Amino acid sequence: MPQTKTVLNQAINERVKPVLFINKTDRLITELKLTPEELQKRFIKIISNVNSMIKMRQPKGVDWTVDVAKGTVAFGSAKKKWAINVPYMKKTGISFKDIIDACNNEKQEELAKK
């Protein structure tokens, strides 16, 4: 997470409200074979760590923490050219099961088109 910390510090120093992209989600599913529950735990840990860094550096009187429900956290695969956030999932009806199925069945290009 050193690169994340560096970029986060730079953004906050420039007074840019951060967003978070959790990359390589496909590899968590296809290579590490994480279950939906394990994915959720991994995401929560990452988001919590990032929010801790943000809270230490954000300007006083503002809340720049990232929040899945608000759409300031996205996840996906830069290599496979797809990304998604929870508000978009709700809007389109895409579920975590759909994402897991697409990754496991080599249909990630369909995610990129949605």
XYZ file of C-alpha atoms in Angstrom:
114
model
C 0.000 0.000 0.000
C 2.986 2.412 -0.206
C 1.856 3.705 -3.599
C -1.669 4.248 -2.271
C -0.314 6.210 0.675
C 1.860 8.392 -1.581
C -0.960 9.185 -4.014
C -3.405 9.776 -1.166
C -1.035 12.200 0.546
C -0.478 14.049 -2.718
C -4.219 14.342 -3.375
C -4.975 15.606 0.123
C -2.071 18.072 0.019
C -3.593 19.455 -3.180
C -7.027 19.559 -1.467
C -8.502 16.958 -3.814
C -11.184 14.799 -2.225
C -10.060 11.194 -2.756
C -11.855 8.244 -4.281
C -10.688 4.645 -4.039
C -10.328 2.066 -6.798
C -9.613 -1.463 -5.597
C -7.803 -3.034 -8.532
C -7.200 -6.697 -9.384
C -10.554 -7.819 -8.010
C -10.603 -10.456 -10.739
C -7.437 -12.045 -9.353
C -8.931 -12.240 -5.862
C -11.711 -14.318 -7.395
C -9.880 -16.424 -9.993
C -6.461 -16.953 -8.420
C -7.014 -16.677 -4.677
C -10.518 -18.187 -4.967
C -11.930 -15.855 -2.315
C -15.554 -16.405 -1.356
C -17.990 -13.471 -1.360
C -17.562 -13.236 2.419
C -13.762 -13.201 2.112
C -13.974 -10.550 -0.614
C -16.142 -8.425 1.638
C -13.692 -8.772 4.535
C -10.769 -7.868 2.252
C -12.596 -4.810 0.895
C -13.592 -3.657 4.395
C -9.990 -3.937 5.572
C -8.669 -1.962 2.583
C -11.340 0.735 2.933
C -10.745 1.002 6.669
C -6.983 1.388 6.167
C -7.464 4.041 3.485
C -9.984 5.924 5.622
C -7.548 5.907 8.536
C -4.923 7.518 6.293
C -7.454 10.068 5.032
C -8.585 11.021 8.547
C -4.998 11.729 9.576
C -4.447 14.124 6.660
C -7.808 15.629 5.652
C -8.481 19.307 6.338
C -10.154 20.076 9.653
C -13.919 20.319 9.588
C -14.443 18.104 6.527
C -15.045 14.408 6.007
C -13.212 13.075 2.995
C -13.465 9.399 3.908
C -14.481 7.041 1.129
C -17.770 5.180 1.345
C -19.016 2.235 -0.701
C -22.658 3.365 -0.464
C -21.816 6.862 -1.725
C -19.943 5.524 -4.738
C -16.528 6.836 -3.727
C -15.195 3.274 -3.718
C -15.036 1.269 -6.931
C -13.471 -2.067 -7.648
C -12.561 -3.940 -10.771
C -9.739 -4.914 -13.066
C -7.744 -2.314 -14.963
C -6.158 -5.083 -17.039
C -9.531 -6.553 -18.014
C -11.003 -3.046 -18.513
C -13.908 -3.114 -16.078
C -14.828 -1.272 -12.917
C -17.996 -0.865 -10.904
C -19.322 0.775 -7.756
C -22.312 -0.030 -5.568
C -24.637 2.764 -6.803
C -24.085 1.584 -10.396
C -24.700 -2.015 -9.331
C -28.032 -0.991 -7.806
C -28.970 1.016 -10.894
C -28.186 -1.814 -13.325
C -29.070 -4.834 -11.205
C -25.554 -6.273 -11.373
C -24.773 -8.350 -8.290
C -21.552 -9.579 -6.721
C -22.620 -13.046 -7.875
C -22.702 -11.752 -11.470
C -19.186 -10.374 -11.062
C -17.872 -13.595 -9.539
C -19.530 -15.675 -12.269
C -18.097 -13.444 -15.010
C -14.591 -13.731 -13.547
C -14.785 -17.493 -13.062
C -16.244 -18.098 -16.528
C -13.819 -15.831 -18.407
C -16.606 -13.402 -19.358
C -15.103 -10.232 -17.946
C -15.433 -8.507 -21.304
C -19.190 -8.567 -20.667
C -18.629 -6.616 -17.450
C -16.635 -4.053 -19.408
C -19.582 -3.550 -21.783
C -22.129 -3.006 -19.009
